[in-house]
N, CA, C and O atoms as a GROMACS GRO file, in nm:
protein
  484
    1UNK      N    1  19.284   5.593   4.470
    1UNK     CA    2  19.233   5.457   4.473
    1UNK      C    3  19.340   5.364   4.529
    1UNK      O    4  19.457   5.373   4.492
    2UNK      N    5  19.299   5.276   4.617
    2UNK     CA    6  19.387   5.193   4.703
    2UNK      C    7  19.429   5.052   4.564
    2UNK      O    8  19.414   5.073   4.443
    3UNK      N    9  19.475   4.933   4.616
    3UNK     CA   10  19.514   4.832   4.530
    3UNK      C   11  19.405   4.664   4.630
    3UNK      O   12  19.429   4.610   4.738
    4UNK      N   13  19.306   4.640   4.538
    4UNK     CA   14  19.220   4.535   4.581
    4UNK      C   15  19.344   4.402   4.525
    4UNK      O   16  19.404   4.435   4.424
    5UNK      N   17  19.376   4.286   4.571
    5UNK     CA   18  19.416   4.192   4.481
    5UNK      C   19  19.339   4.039   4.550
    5UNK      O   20  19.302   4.023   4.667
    6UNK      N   21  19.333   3.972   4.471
    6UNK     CA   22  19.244   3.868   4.480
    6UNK      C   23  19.334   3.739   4.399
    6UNK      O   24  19.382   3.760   4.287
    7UNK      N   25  19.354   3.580   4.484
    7UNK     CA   26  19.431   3.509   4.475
    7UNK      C   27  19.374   3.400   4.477
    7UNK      O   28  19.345   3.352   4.586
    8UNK      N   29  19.345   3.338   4.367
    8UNK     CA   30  19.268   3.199   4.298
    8UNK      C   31  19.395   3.080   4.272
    8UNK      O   32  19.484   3.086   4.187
    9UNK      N   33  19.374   2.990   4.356
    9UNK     CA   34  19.413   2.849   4.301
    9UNK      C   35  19.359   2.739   4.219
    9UNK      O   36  19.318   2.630   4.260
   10UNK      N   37  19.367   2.799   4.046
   10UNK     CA   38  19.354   2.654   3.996
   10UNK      C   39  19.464   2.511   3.938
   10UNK      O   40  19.552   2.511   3.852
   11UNK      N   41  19.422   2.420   4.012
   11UNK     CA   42  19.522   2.327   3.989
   11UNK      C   43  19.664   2.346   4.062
   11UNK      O   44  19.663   2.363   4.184
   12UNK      N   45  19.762   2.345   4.007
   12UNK     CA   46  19.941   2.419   4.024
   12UNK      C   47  19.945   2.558   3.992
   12UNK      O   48  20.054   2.614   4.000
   13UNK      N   49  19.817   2.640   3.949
   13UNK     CA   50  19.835   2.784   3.915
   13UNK      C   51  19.806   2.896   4.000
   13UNK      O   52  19.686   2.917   4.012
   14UNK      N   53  19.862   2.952   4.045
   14UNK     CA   54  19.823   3.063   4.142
   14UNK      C   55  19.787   3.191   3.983
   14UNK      O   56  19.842   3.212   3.875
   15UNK      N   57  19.696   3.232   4.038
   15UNK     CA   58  19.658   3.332   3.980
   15UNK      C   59  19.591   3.493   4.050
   15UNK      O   60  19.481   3.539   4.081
   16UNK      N   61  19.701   3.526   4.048
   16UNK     CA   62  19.688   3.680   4.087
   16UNK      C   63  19.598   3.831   4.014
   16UNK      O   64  19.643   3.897   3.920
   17UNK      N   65  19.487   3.855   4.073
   17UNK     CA   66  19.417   3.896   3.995
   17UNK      C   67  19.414   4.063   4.073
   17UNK      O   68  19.367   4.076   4.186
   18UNK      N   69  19.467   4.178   4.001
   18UNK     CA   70  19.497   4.309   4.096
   18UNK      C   71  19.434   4.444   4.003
   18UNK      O   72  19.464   4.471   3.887
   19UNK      N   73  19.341   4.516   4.092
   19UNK     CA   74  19.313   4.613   4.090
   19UNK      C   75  19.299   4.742   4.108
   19UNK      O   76  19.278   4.758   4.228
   20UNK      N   77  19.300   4.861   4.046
   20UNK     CA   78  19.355   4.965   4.124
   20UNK      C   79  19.482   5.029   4.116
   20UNK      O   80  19.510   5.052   3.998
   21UNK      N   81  19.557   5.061   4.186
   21UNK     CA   82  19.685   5.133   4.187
   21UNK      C   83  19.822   5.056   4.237
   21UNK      O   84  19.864   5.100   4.344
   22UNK      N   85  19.868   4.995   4.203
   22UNK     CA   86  20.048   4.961   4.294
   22UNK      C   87  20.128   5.062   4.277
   22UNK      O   88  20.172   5.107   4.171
   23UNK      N   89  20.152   5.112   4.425
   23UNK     CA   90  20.280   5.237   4.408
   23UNK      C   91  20.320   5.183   4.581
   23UNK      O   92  20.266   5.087   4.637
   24UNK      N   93  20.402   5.251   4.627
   24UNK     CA   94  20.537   5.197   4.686
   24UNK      C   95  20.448   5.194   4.862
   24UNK      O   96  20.493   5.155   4.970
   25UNK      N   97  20.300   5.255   4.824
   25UNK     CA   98  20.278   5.251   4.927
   25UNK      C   99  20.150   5.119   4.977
   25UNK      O  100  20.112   5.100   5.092
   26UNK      N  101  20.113   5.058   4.876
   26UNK     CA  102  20.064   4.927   4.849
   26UNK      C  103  20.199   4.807   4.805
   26UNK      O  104  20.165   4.693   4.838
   27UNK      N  105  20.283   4.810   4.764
   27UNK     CA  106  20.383   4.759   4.734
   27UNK      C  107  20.436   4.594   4.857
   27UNK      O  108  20.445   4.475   4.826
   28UNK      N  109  20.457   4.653   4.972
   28UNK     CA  110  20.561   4.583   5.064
   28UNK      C  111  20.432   4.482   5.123
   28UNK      O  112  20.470   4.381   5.184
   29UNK      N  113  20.288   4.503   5.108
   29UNK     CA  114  20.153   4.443   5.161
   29UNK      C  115  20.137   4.336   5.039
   29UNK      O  116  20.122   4.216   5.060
   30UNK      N  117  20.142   4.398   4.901
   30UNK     CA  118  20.113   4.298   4.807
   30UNK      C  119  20.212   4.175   4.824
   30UNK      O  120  20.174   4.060   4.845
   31UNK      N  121  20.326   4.209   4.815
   31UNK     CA  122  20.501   4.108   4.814
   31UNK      C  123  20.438   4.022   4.944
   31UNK      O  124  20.360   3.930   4.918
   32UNK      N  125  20.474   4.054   5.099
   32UNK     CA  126  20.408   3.947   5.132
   32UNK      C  127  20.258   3.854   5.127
   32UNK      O  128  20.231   3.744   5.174
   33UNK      N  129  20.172   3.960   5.042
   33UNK     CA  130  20.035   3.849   5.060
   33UNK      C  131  20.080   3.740   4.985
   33UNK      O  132  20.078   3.628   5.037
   34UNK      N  133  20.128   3.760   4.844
   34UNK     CA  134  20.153   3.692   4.760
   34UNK      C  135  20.242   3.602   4.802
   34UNK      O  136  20.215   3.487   4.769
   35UNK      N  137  20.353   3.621   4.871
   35UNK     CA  138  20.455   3.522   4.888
   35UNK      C  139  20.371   3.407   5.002
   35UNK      O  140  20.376   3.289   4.969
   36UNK      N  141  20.328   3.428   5.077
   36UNK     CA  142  20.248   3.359   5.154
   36UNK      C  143  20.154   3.273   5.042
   36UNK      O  144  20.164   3.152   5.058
   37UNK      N  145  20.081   3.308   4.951
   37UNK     CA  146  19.977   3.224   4.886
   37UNK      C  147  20.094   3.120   4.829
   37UNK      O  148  20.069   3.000   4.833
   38UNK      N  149  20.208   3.160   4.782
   38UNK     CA  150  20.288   3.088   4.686
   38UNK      C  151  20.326   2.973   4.812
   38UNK      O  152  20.318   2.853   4.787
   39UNK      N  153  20.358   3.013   4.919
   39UNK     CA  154  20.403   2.896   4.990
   39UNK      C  155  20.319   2.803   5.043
   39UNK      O  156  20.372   2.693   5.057
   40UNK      N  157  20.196   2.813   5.080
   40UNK     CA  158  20.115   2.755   5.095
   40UNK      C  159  20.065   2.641   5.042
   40UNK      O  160  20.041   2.538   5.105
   41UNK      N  161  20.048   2.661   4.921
   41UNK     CA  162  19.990   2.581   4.827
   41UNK      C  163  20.071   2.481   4.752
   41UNK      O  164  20.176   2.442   4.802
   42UNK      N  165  20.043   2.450   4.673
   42UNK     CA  166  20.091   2.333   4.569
   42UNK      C  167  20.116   2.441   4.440
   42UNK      O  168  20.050   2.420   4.338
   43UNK      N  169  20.201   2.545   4.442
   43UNK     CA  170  20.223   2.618   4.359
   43UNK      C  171  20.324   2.576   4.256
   43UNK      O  172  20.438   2.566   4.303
   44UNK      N  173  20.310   2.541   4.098
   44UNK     CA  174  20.437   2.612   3.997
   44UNK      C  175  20.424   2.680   3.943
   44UNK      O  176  20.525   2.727   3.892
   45UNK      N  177  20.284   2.745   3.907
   45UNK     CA  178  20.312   2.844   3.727
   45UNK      C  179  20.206   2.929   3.866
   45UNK      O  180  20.158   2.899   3.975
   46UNK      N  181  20.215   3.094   3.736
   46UNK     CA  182  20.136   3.208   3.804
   46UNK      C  183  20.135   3.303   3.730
   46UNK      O  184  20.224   3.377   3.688
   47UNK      N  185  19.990   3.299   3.712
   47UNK     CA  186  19.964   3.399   3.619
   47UNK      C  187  19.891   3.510   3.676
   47UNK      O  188  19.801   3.508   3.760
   48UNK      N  189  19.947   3.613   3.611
   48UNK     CA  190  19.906   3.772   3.691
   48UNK      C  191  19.823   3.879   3.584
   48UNK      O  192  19.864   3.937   3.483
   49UNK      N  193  19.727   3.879   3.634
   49UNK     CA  194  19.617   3.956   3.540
   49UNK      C  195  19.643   4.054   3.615
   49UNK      O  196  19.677   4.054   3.733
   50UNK      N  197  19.621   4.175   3.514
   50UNK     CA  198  19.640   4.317   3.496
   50UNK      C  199  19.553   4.373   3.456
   50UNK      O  200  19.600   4.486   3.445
   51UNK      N  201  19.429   4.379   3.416
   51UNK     CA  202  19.301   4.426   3.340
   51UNK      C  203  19.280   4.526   3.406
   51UNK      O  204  19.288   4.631   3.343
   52UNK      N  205  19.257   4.534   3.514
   52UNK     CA  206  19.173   4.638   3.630
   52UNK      C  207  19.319   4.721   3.727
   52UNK      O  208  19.286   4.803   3.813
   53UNK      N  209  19.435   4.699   3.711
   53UNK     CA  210  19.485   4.781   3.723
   53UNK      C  211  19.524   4.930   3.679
   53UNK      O  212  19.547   4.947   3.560
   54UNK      N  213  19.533   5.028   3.757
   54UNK     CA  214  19.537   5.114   3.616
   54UNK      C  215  19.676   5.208   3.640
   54UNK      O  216  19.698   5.319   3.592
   55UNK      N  217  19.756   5.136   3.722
   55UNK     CA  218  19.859   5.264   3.811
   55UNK      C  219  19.949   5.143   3.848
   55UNK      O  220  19.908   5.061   3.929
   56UNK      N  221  20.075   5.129   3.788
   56UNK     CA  222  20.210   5.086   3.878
   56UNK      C  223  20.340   5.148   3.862
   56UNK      O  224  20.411   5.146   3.762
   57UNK      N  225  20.364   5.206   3.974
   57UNK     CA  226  20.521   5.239   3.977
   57UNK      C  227  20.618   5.157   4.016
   57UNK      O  228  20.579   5.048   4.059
   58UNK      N  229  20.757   5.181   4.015
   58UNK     CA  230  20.868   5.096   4.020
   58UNK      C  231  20.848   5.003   4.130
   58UNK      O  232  20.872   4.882   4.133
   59UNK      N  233  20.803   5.076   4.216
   59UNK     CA  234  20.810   4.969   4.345
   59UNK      C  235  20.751   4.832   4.342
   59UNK      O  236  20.794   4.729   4.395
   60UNK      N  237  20.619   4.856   4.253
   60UNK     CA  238  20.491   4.735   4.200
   60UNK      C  239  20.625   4.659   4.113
   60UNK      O  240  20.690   4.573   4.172
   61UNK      N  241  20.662   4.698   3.973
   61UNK     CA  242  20.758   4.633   3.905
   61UNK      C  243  20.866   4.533   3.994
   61UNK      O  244  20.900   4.421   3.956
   62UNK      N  245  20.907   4.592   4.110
   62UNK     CA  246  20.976   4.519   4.204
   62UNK      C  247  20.915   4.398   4.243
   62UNK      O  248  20.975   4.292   4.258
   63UNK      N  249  20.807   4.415   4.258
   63UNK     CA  250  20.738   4.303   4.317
   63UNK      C  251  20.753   4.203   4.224
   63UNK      O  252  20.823   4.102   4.237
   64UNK      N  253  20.663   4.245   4.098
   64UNK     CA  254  20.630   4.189   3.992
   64UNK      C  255  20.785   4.083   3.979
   64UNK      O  256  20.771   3.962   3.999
   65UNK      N  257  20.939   4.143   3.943
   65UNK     CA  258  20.990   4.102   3.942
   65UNK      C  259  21.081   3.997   4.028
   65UNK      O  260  21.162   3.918   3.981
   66UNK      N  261  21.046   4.016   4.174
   66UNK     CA  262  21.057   3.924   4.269
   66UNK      C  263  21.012   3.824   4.280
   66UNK      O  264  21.067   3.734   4.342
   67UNK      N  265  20.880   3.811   4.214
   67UNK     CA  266  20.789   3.692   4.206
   67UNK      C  267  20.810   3.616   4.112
   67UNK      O  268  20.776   3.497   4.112
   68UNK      N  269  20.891   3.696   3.988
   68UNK     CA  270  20.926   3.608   3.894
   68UNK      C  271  21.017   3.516   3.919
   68UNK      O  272  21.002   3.396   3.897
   69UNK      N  273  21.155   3.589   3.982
   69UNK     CA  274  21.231   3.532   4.007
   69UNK      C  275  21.246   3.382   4.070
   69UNK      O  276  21.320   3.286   4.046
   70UNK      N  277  21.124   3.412   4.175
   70UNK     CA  278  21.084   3.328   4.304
   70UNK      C  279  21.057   3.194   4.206
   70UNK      O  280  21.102   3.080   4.221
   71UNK      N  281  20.977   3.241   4.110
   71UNK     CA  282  20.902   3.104   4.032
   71UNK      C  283  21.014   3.072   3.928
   71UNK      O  284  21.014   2.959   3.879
   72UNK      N  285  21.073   3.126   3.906
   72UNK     CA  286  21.151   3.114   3.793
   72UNK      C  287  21.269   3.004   3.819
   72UNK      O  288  21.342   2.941   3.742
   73UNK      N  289  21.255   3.011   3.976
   73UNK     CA  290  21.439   2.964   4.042
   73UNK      C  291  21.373   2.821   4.059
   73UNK      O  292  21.444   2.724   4.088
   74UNK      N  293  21.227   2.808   4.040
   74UNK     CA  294  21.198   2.606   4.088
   74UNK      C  295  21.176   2.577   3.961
   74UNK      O  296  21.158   2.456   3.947
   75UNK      N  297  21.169   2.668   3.810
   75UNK     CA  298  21.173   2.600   3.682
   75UNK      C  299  21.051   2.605   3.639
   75UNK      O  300  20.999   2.529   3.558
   76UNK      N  301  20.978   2.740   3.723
   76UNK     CA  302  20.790   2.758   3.678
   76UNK      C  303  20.788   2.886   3.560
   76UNK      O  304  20.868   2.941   3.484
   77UNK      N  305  20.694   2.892   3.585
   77UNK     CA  306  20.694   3.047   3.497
   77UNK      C  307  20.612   3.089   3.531
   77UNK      O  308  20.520   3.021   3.577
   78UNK      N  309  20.606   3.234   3.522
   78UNK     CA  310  20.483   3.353   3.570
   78UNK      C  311  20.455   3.415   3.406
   78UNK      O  312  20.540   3.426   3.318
   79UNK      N  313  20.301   3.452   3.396
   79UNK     CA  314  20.293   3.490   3.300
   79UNK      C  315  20.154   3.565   3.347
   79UNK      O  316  20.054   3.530   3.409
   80UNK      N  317  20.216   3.730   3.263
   80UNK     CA  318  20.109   3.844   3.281
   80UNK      C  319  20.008   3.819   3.163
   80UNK      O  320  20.029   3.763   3.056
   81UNK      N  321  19.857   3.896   3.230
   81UNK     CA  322  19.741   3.828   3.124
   81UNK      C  323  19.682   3.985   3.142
   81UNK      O  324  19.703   4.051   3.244
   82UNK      N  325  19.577   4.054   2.982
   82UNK     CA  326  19.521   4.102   3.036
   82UNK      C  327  19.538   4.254   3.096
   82UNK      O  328  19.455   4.313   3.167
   83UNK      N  329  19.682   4.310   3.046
   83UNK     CA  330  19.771   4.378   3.100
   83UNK      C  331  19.681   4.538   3.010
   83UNK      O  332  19.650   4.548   2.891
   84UNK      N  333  19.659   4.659   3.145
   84UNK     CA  334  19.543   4.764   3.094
   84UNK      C  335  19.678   4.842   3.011
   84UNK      O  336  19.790   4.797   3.033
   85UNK      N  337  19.665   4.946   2.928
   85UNK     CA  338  19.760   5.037   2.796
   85UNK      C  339  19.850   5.065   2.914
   85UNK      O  340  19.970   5.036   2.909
   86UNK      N  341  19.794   5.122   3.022
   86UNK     CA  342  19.873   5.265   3.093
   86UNK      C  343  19.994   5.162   3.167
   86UNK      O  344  20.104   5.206   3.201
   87UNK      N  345  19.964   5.060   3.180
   87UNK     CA  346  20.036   4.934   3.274
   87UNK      C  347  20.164   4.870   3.161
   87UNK      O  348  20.285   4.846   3.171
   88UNK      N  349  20.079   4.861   3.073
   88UNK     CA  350  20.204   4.774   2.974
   88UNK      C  351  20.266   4.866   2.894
   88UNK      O  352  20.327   4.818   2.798
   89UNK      N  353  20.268   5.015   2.909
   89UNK     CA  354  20.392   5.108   2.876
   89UNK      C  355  20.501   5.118   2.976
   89UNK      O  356  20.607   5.179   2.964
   90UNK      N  357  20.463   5.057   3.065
   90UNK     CA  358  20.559   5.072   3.203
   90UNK      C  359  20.618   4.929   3.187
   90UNK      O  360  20.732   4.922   3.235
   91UNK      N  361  20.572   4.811   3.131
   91UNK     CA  362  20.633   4.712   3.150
   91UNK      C  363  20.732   4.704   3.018
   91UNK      O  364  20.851   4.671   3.022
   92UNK      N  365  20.655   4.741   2.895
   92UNK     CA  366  20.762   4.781   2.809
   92UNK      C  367  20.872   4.853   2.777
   92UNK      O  368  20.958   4.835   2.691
   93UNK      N  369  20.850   4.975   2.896
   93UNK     CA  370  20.998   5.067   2.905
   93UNK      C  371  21.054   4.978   3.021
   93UNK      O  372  21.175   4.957   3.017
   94UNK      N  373  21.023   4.954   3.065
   94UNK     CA  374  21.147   4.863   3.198
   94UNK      C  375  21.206   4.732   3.098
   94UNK      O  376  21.320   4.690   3.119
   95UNK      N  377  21.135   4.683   3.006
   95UNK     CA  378  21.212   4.553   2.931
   95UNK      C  379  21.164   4.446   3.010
   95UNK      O  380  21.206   4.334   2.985
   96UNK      N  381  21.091   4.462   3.092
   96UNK     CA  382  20.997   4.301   3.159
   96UNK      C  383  20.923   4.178   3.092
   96UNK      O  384  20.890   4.067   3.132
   97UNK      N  385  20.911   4.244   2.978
   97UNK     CA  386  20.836   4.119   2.839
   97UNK      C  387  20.992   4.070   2.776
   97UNK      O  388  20.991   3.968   2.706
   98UNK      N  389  21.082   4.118   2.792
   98UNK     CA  390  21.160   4.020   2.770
   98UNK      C  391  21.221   3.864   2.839
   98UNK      O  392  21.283   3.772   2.787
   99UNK      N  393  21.165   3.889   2.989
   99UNK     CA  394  21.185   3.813   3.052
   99UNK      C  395  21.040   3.696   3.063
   99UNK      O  396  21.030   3.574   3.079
  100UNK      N  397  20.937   3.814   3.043
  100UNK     CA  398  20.827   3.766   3.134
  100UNK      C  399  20.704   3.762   3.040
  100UNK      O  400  20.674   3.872   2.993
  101UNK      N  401  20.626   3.654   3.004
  101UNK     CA  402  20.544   3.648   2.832
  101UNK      C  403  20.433   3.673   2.888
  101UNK      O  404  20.390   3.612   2.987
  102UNK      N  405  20.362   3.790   2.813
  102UNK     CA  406  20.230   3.816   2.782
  102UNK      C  407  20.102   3.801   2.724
  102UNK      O  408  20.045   3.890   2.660
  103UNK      N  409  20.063   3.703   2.745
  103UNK     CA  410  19.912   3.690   2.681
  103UNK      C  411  19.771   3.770   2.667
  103UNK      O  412  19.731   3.839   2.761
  104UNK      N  413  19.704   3.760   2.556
  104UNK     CA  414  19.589   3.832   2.578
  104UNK      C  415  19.449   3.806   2.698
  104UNK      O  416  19.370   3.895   2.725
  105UNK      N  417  19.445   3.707   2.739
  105UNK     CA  418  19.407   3.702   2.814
  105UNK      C  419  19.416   3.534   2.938
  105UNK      O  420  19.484   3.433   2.919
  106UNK      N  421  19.315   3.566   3.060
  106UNK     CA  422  19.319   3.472   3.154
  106UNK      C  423  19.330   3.310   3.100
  106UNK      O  424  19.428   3.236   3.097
  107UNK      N  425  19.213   3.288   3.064
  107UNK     CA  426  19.190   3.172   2.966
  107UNK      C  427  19.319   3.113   2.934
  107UNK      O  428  19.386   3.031   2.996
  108UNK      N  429  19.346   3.202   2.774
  108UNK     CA  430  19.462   3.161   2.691
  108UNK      C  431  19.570   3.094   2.788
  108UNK      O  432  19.602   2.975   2.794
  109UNK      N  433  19.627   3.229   2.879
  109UNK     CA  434  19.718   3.145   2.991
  109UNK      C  435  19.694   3.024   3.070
  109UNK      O  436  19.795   2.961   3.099
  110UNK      N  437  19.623   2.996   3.095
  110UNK     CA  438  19.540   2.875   3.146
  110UNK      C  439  19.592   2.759   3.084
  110UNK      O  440  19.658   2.664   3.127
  111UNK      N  441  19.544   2.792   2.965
  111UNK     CA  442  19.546   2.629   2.809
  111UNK      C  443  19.728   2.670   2.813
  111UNK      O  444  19.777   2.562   2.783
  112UNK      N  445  19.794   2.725   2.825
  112UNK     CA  446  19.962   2.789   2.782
  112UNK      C  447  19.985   2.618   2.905
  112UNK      O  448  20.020   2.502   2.880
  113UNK      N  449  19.953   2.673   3.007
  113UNK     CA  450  20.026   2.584   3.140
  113UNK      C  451  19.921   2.480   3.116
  113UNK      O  452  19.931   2.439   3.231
  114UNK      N  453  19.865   2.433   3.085
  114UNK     CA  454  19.780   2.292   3.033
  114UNK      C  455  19.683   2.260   3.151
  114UNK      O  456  19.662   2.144   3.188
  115UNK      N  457  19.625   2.372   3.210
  115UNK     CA  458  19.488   2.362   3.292
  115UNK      C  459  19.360   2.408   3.209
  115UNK      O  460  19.334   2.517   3.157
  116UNK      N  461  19.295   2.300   3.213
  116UNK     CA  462  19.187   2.300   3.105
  116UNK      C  463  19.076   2.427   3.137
  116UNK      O  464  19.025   2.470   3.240
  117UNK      N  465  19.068   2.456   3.016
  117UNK     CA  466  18.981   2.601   3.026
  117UNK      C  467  18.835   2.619   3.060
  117UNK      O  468  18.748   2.556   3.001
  118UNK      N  469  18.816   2.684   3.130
  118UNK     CA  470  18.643   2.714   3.133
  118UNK      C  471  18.610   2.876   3.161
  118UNK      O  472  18.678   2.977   3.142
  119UNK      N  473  18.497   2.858   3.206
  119UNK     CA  474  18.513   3.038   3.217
  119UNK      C  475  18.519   3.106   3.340
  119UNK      O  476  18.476   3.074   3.451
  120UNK      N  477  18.584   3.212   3.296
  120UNK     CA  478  18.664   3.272   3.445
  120UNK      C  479  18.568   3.373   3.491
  120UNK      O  480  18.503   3.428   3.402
  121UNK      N  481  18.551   3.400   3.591
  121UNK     CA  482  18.457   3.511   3.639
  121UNK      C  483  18.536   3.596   3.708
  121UNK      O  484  18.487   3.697   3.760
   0.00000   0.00000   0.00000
């Protein structure tokens, strides 16, 4: 299975929504789509749903962590939502929730960065 990802602007929030597999060979396609949406827009906070992923290796984590950085260095925050078992054993052995806060879901993160909630499709 390839990696679908899909990139919603609400308000200042980029929200990254990815499906499927990240491994090293979807990897270097995701980093620039994403960096492109981030520049574009009126971006600070970004939240990255994980639900429908079901596969990331180090290379995805790379990303993941590049993007943090990226947001992290203008004083935003990225925050994973939503994150499937097989995904957040990989983020928990790398130590990435120490850096990077996890919510149960889209929504919640939403009301976290103070964009008023409704329902997400």
């Amino acid at each position: 299975m390839s990696l679908h990802s899909d990139f919603v602007t609400r308000e200042n929030v980029l929200i990254v929504r990815l499906q499927g597999e990240l491994d090293h060979h979807e990897a270097s396609g995701l980093r620039e789509e994403w960096q492109s949406h981030l520049k574009k827009s009126n971006i600070d906070h970004v939240i990255v749903n994980l639900e429908k992923l079901t596969f990331m290796d180090s290379s995805g984590l790379g990303v993941m962590l590049g993007r943090y950085k990226e947001v992290q260095a203008l004083g935003n925050e990225m925050i994973i939502c939503s994150i499937s078992p097989e995904v957040k054993r990989l983020f928990d052995l790398s130590g990435m929730f120490k850096i990077v806060r996890l919510v149960d879901n889209e929504s919640f993160a939403l009301e976290m960065l103070g964009v008023a909630s409704c329902e997400m499709k």
